[in-house]
Short mmCIF file of C-alpha atoms in Angstrom, two decimals:
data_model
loop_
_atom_site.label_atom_id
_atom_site.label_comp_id
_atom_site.label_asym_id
_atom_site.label_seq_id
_atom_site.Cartn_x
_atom_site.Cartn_y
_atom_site.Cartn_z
CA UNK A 193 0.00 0.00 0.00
CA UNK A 194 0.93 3.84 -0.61
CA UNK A 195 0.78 4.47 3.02
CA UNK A 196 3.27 2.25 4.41
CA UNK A 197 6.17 3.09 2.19
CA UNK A 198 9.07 5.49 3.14
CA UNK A 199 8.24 9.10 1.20
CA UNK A 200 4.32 8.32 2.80
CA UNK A 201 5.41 9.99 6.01
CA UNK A 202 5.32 13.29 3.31
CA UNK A 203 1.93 13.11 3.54
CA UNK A 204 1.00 12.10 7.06
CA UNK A 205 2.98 13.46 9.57
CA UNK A 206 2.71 17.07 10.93
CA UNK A 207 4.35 19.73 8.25
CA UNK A 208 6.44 21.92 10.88
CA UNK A 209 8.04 18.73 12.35
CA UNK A 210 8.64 16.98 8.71
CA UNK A 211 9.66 20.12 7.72
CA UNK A 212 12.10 20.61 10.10
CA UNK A 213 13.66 16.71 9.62
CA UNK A 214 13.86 17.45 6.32
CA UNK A 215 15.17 20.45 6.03
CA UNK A 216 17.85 20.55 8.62
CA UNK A 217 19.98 18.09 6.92
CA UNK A 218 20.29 19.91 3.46
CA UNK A 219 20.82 23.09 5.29
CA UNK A 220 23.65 21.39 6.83
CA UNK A 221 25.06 19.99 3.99
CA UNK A 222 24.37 22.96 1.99
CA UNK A 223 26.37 25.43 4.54
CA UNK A 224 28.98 22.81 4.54
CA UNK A 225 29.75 23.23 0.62
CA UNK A 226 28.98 27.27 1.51
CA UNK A 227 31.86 26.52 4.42
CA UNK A 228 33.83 24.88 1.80
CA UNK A 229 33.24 28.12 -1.15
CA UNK A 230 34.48 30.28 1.43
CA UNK A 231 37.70 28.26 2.86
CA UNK A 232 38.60 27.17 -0.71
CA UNK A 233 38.75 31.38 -2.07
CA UNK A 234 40.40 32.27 1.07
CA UNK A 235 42.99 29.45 0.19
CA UNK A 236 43.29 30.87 -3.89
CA UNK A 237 43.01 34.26 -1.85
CA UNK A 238 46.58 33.69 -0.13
CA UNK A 239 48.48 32.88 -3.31
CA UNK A 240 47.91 36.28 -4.83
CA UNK A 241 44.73 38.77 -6.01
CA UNK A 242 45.06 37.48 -9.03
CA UNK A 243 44.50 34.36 -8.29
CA UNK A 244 41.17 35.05 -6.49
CA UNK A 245 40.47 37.30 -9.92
CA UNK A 246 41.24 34.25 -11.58
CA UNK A 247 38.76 31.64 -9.81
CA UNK A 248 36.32 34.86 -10.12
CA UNK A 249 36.82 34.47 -13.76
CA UNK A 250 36.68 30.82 -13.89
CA UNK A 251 33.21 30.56 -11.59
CA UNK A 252 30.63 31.52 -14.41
CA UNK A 253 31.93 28.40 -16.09
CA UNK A 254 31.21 26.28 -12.75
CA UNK A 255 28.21 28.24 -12.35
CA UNK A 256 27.35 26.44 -15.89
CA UNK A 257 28.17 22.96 -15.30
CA UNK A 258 26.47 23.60 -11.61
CA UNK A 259 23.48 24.81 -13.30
CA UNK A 260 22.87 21.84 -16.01
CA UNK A 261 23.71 19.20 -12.76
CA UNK A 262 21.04 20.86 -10.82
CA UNK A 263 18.56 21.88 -13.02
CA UNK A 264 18.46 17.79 -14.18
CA UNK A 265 18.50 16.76 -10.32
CA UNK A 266 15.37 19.15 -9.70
CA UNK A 267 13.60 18.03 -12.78
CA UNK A 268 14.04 14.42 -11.25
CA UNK A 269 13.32 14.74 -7.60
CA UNK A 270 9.53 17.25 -8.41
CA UNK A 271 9.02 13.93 -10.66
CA UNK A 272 9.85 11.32 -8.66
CA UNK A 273 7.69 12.67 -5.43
CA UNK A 274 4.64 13.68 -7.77
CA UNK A 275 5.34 10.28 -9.14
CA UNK A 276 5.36 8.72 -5.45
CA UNK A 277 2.48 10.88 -4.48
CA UNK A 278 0.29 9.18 -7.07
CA UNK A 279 1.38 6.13 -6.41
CA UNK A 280 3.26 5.51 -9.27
CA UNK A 281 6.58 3.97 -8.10
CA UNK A 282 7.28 2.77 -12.07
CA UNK A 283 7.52 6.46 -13.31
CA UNK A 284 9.76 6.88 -10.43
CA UNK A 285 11.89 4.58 -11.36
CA UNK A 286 12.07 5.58 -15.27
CA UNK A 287 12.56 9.75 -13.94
CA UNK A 288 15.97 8.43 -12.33
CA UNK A 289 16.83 5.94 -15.08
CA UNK A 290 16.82 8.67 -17.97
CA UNK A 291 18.50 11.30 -15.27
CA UNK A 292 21.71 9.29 -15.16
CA UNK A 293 21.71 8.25 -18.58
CA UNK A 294 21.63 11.98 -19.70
CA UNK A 295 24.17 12.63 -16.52
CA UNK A 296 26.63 10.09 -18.22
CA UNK A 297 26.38 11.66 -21.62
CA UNK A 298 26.97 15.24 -20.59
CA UNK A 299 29.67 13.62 -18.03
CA UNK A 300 31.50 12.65 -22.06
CA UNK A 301 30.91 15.93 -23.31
CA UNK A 302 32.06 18.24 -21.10
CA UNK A 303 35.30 16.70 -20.16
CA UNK A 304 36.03 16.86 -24.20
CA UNK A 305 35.17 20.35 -24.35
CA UNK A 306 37.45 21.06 -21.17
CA UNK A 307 40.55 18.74 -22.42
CA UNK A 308 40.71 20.84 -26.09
CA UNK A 309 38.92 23.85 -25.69
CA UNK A 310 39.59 25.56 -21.83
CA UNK A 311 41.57 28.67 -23.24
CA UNK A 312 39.34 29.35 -26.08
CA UNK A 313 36.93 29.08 -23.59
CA UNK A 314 38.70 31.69 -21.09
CA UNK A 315 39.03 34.34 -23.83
CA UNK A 316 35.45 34.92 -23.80
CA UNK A 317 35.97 36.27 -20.59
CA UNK A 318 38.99 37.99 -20.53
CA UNK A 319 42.17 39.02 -22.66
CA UNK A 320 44.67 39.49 -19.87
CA UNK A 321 47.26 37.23 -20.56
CA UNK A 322 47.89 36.19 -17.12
CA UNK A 323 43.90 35.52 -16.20
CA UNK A 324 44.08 33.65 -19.36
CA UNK A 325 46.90 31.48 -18.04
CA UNK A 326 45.54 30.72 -14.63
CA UNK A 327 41.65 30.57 -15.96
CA UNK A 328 41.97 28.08 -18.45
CA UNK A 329 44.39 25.80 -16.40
CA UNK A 330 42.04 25.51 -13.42
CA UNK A 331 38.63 25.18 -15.58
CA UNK A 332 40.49 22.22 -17.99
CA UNK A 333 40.71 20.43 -14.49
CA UNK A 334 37.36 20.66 -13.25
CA UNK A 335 35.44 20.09 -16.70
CA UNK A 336 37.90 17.30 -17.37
CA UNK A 337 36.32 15.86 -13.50
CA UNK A 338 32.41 17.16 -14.24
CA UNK A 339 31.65 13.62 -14.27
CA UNK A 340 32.44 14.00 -10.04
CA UNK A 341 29.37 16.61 -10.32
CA UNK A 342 26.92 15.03 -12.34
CA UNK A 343 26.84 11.59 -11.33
CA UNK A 344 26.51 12.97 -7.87
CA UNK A 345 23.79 15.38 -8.21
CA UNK A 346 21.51 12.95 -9.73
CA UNK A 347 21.71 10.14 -7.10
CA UNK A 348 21.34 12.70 -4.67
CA UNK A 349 18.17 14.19 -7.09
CA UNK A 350 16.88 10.66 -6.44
CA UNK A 351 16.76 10.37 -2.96
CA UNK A 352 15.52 13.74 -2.36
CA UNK A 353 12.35 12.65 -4.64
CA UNK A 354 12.07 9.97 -1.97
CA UNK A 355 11.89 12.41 0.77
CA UNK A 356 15.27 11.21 1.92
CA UNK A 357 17.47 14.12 2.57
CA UNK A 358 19.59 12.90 5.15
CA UNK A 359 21.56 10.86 2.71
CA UNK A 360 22.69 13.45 0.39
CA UNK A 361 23.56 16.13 3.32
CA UNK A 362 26.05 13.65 4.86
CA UNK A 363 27.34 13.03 1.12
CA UNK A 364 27.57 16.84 0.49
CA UNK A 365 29.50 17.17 3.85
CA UNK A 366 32.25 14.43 3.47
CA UNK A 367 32.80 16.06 0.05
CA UNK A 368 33.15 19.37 1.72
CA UNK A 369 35.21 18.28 4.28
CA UNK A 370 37.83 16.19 1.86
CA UNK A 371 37.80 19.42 -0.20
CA UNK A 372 38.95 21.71 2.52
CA UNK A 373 41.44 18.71 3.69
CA UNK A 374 43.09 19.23 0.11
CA UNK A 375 42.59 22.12 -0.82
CA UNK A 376 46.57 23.66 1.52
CA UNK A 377 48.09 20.21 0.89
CA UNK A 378 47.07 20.25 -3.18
CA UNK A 379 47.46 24.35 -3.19
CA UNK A 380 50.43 24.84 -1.18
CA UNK A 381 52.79 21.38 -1.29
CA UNK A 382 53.85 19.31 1.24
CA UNK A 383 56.24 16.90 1.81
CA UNK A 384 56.61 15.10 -1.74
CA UNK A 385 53.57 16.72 -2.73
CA UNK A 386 54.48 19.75 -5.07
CA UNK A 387 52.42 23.11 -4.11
CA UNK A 388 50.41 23.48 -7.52
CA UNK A 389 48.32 26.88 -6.74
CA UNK A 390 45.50 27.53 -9.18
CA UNK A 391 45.49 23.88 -10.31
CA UNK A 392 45.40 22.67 -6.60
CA UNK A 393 42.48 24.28 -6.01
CA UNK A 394 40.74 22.35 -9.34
CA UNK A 395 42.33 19.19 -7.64
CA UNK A 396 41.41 19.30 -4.58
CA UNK A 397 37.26 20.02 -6.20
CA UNK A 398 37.41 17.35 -8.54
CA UNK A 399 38.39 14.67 -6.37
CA UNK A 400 36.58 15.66 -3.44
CA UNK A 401 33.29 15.24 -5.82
CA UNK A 402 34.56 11.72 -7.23
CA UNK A 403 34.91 10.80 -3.78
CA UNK A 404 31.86 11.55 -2.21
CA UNK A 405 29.99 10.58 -5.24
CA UNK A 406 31.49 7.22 -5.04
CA UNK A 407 30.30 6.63 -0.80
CA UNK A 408 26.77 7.82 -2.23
CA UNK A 409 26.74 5.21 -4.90
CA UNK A 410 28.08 2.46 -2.44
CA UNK A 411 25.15 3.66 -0.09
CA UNK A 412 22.22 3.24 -2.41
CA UNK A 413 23.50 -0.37 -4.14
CA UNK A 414 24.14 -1.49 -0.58
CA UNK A 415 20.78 -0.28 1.08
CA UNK A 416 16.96 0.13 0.59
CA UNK A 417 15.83 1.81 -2.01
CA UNK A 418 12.10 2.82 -2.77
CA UNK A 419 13.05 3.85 -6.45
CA UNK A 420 13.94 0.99 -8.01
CA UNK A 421 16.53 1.44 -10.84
CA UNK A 422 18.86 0.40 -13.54
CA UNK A 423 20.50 0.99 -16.52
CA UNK A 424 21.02 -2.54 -17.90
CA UNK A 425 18.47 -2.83 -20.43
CA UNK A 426 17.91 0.93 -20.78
CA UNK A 427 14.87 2.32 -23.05
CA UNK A 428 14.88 5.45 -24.25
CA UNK A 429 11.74 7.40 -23.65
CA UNK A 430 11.61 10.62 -24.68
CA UNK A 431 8.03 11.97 -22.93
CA UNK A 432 10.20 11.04 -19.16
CA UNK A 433 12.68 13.45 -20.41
CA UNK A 434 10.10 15.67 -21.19
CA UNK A 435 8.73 15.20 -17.60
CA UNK A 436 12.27 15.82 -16.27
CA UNK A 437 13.14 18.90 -18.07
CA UNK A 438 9.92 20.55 -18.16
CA UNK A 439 10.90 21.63 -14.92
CA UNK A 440 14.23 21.43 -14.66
CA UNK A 441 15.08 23.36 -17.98
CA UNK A 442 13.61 26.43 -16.16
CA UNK A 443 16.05 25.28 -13.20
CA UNK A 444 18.38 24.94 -15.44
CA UNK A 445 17.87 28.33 -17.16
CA UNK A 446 17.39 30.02 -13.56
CA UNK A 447 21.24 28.65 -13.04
CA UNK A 448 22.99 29.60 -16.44
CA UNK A 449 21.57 33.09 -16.24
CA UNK A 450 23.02 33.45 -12.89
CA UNK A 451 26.61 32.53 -15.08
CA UNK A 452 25.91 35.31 -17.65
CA UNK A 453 25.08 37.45 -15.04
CA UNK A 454 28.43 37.30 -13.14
CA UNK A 455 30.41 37.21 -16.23
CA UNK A 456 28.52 40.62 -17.19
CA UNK A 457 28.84 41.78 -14.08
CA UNK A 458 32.62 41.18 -13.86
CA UNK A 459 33.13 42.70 -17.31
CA UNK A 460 31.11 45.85 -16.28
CA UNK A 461 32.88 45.89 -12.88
CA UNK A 462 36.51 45.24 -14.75
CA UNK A 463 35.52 49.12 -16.77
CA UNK A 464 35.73 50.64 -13.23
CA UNK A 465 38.44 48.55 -11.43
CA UNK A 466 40.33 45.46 -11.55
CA UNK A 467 40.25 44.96 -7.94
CA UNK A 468 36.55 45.13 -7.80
CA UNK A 469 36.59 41.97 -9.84
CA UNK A 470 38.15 40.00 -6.40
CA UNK A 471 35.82 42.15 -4.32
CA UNK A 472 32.85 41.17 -5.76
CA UNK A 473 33.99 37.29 -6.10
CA UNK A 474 34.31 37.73 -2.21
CA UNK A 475 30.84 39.11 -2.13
CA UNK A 476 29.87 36.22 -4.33
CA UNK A 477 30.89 33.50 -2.35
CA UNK A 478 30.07 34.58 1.43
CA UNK A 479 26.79 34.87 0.44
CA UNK A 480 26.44 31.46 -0.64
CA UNK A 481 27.14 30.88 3.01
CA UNK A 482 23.63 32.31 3.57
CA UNK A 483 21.66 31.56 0.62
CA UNK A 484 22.68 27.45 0.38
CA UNK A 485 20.71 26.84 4.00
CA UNK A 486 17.82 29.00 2.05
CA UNK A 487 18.47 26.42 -0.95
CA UNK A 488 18.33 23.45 1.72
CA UNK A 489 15.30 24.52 2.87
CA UNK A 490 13.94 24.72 -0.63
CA UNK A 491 14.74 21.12 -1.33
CA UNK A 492 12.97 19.91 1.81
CA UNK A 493 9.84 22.10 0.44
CA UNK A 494 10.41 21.03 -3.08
CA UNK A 495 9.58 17.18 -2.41
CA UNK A 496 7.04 17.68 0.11
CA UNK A 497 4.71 19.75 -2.03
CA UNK A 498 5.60 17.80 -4.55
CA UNK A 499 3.91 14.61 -2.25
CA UNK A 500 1.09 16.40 -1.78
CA UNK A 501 -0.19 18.12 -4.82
CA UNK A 502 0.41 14.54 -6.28
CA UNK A 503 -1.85 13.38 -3.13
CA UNK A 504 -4.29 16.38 -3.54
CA UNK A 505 -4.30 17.56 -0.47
CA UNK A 506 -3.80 21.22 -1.00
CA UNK A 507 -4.23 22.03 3.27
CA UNK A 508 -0.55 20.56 3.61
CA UNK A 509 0.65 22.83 0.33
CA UNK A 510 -0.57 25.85 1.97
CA UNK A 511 1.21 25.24 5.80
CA UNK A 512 4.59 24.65 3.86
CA UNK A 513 4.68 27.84 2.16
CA UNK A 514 3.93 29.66 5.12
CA UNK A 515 6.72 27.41 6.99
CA UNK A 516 9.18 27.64 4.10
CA UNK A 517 8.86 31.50 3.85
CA UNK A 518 9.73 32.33 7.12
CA UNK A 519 12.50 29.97 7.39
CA UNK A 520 14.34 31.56 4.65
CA UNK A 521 13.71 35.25 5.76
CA UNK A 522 15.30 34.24 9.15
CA UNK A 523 18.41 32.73 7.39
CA UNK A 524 18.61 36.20 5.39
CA UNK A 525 18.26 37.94 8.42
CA UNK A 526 21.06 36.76 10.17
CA UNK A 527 22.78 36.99 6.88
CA UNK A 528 22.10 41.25 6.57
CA UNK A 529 23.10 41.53 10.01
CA UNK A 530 26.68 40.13 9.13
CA UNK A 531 27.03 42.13 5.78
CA UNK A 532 26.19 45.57 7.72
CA UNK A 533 28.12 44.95 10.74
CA UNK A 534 31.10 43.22 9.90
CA UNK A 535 31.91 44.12 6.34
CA UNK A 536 35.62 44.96 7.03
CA UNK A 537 36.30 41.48 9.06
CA UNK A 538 35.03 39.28 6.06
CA UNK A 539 37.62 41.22 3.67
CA UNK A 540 40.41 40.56 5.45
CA UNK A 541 39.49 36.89 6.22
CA UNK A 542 40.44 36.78 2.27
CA UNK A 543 43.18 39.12 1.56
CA UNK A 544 44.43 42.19 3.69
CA UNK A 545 45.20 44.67 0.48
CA UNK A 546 44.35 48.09 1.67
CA UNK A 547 42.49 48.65 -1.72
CA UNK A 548 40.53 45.40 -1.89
CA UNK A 549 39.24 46.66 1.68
CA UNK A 550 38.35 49.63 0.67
CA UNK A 551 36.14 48.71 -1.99
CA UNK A 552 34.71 45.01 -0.16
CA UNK A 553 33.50 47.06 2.31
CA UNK A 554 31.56 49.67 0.23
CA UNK A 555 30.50 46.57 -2.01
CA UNK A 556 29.01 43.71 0.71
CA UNK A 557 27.08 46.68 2.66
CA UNK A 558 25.47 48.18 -0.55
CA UNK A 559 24.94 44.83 -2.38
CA UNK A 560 23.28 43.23 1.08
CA UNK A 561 20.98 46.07 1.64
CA UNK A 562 18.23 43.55 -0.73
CA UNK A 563 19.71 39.94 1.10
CA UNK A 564 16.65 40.40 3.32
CA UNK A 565 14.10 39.90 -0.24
CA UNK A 566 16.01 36.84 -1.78
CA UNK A 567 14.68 33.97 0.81
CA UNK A 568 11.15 34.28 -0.03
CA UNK A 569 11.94 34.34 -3.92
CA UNK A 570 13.83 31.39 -3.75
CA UNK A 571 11.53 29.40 -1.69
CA UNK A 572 9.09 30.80 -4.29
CA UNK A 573 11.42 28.86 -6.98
CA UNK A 574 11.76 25.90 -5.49
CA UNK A 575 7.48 25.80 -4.96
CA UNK A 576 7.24 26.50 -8.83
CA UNK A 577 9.26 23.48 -9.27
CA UNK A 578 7.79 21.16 -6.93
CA UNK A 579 4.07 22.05 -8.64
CA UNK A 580 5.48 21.27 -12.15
CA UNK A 581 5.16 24.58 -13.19
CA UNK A 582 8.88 25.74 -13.66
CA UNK A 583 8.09 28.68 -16.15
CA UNK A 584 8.00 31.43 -13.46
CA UNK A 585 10.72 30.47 -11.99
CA UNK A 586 12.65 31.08 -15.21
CA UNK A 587 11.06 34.39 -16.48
CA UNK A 588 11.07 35.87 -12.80
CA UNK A 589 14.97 34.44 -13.12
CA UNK A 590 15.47 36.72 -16.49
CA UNK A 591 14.07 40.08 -15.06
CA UNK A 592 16.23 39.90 -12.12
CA UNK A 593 19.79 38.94 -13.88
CA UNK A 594 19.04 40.11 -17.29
CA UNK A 595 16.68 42.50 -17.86
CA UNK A 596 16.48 44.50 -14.47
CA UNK A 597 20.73 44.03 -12.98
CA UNK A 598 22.38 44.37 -15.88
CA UNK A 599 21.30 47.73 -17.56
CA UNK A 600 20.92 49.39 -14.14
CA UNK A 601 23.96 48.42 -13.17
CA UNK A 602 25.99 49.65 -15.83
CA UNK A 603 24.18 53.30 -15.84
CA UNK A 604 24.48 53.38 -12.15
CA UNK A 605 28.07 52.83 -12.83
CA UNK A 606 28.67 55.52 -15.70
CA UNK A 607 26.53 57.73 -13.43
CA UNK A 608 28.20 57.90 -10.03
CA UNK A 609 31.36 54.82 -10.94
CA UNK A 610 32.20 51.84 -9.31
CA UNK A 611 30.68 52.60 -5.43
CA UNK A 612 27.13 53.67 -7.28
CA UNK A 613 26.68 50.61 -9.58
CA UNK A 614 26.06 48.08 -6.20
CA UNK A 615 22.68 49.67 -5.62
CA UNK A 616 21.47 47.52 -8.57
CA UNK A 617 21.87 44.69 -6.67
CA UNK A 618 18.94 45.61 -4.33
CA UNK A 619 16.81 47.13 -6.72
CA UNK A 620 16.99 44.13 -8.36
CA UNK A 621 16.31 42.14 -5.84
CA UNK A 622 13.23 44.44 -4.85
CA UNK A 623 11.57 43.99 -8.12
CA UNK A 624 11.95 39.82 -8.11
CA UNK A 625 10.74 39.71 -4.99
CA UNK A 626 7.31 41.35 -5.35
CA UNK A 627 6.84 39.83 -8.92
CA UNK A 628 7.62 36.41 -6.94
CA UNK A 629 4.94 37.06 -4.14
CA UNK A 630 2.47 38.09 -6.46
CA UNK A 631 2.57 35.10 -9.47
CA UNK A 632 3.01 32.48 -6.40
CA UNK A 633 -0.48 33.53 -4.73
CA UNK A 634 -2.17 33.33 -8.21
CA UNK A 635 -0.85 30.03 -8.66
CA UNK A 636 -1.53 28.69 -5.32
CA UNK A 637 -4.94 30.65 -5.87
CA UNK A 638 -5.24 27.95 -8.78
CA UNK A 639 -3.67 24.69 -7.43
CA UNK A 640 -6.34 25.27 -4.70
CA UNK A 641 -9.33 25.36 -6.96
CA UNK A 642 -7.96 22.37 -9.29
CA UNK A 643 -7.39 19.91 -6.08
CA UNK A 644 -10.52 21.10 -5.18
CA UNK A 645 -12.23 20.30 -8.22
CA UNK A 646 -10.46 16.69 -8.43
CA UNK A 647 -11.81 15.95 -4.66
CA UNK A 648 -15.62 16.43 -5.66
CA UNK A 649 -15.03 14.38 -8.90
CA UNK A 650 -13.77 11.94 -6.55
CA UNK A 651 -16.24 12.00 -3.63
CA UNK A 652 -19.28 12.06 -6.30
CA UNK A 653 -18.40 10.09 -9.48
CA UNK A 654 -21.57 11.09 -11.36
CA UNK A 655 -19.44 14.60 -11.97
CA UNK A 656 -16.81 12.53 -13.82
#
């Protein structure tokens, strides 16, 4: 029966407390890789500013690969709970089926693209021959290792759909925790090891991710799995693809425009200052120390609506909003609080250069002012996903990187120069977050009236 299997409990037990249990361990694991972002540019950070410029340089292209690995793993898990929540534990088992088989083939790809094509790839970005140099030799490494990222991300897709979260937190942390491990010994030398800087860093990612990946993959062939899987005998069907990426395209898409965005931004912040380039890639990455327990929160919500819309029981949708919401705005609080009050402290946690202060500080407390906006539109995201309906997510995604950051930031920066062109950050930010509010309640407006509907069909079969 439906009830007595494991992802069940998504639709039974109280939403605060399931919640809670599922949400605390990818907010762990998620501030352990935000942890890890940090300690690994504060690493890169001690070689030289130009290395930090470098990895700056190089993260739109991780932001890429990031954003493919995660849009696929958030197409899977909204399929495989709807699929759960409906009972159907076949269509479960064909979502994760097709998900590796596609995470295989890009795995091929990408590493081709990194072994001949890295400093072509660079030059997009930059024409300094030294960022060139250091760009293109620690991006070979890590698309060369993608296959570390993408395997990964879909067995932990998988048992997120299955409302298991614990699994892929403690998977998330060992790989954070081998990465910081490496990272000085890879970076720096010692003993017999050689210190190999940039390409340390790449090192010390890309095996860190084959690792972990590999204890996750031992896990699930050793234990219990509700999903039932396999690749032996594989059949191509292209409407579960469809299923996948009509949802996580727009994940997808919500990623990669975060990549264009950064490289724009870095190219519109390199017209004003070089050092505003390593600035900014501080900003970048301390941030990600508040927004990944935001984005573990969203992947307990994701599955868990997911459950119940597939269940119809729209009572259950509505208390996880509410519960999702203000967990995120209390994350961002905390996360405004640090921004404002300790700008100069975080700088120097990176690199001590008297200019690089100077502008970090004007830069984190003028970017944060909208930090306290960008919970509630991610949550919003994550509920777009979980509902199927991942086209808001991705136009909501354009205005705020595209259409809306972009312009304003490079007028605010011809206007009034380099300490002027952060307050697009929050006006950005303002704008996504009311468009977010305002398309979510007319959706949920909807869901409500369609799982109505479905119930009376159900209770009184004459309406069929």
């Amino acid at each position: 029966m439906k009830s007595s299997t494991p992802s069940a409990k998504m639709g039974t037990e109280p939403i605060l407390s399931l919640l809670i249990k599922l949400a605390i361990p990818s907010v762990i694991g998620m501030a352990t890789q935000a942890i890890y972002n940090v300690v690994d540019s504060i690493y890169v950070g001690h070689i030289s500013k130009d290395a930090l410029s470098a990895v700056t340089l190089a993260f739109p292209i991780q932001m890429i690969l990031i954003a493919i690995a995660m849009g696929t793993s958030v197409g899977v898990t909204s399929l495989i709970s709807r699929s759960l929540g409906g009972g159907d534990r076949k269509q479960a088992g064909l979502a994760a089926e097709h998900a590796l088989f596609v995470s295989v083939l890009l795995s091929i790809v990408v590493g081709l693209a990194g072994a001949l094509f890295s400093v072509p790839i660079t030059k997009i970005f930059t024409s300094d021959p030294l960022m060139i140099e250091l760009t293109s030799r620690y991006i070979r490494i890590i698309m060369i290792g993608s296959f570390g990222l993408f395997i990964p991300q879909i067995l932990q897709g998988i048992q997120r759909g299955e409302g298991n979260t614990m699994t892929p937190m403690v998977i998330m942390a060992i790989s954070a925790v081998l990465n910081i491990i490496l990272d000085p010994i890879l970076i720096f030398g010692i003993g017999r090891i050689p210190a190999l800087g940039v390409e340390g860093a790449a090192y010390a990612t890309v095996l860190a991710r084959i690792l972990g990946g590999a204890v996750l993959a031992l896990i699930m062939m050793k234990g219990k799995r509700e999903v039932e899987f396999s690749l032996k005998g594989f059949s191509f069907q292209p409407s579960i693809l469809g299923n996948i990426y009509s949802v996580g395209f727009p994940a997808m898409a919500m990623q990669l425009l975060g990549s264009i965005m950064l490289a724009v931004a870095n190219l519109i912040i390199a017209r004003h200052d070089a050092t505003a380039i390593a600035a900014y890639g501080i900003y970048y990455r301390l941030q990600s120390f508040i927004f990944m327990p935001v984005f573990g929160i969203g992947q307990a919500v994701l599955p868990l609506i997911g459950y119940n819309y597939g269940n119809k029981d729209y009572e259950r949708i509505r208390k996880t909003v509410w519960y999702g919401m203000l967990s995120a705005v209390l994350f961002t609080c905390i996360g405004f609080a640090l921004f404002q009050l300790f700008p100069r402290e975080l700088i120097v946690m990176f690199n001590d250069s008297p200019d690089l202060v100077l502008i970090g500080i004007t830069a984190l407390k003028r970017i944060s002012l909208g930090i306290l906006l960008v919970g509630p539109t991610i949550i919003s995201a994550n509920i777009f996903q979980a509902l199927g309906k991942g086209a808001p997510s991705l136009v909501i995604s354009v205005l705020r990187n595209l259409v809306i950051l972009l312009p304003v930031m490079f007028l605010l920066g011809e206007l009034g120069g380099i300490s002027s062109l952060w307050f697009a950050f929050p006006i950005s930010e303002l704008v996504s977050f009311f468009l977010s509010v305002f398309w979510l309640s007319r959706i949920l407006k909807g869901v409500r009236g369609e799982i109505g509907e479905m119930r009376k069909v159900t209770l009184d079969p004459a309406r069929a």
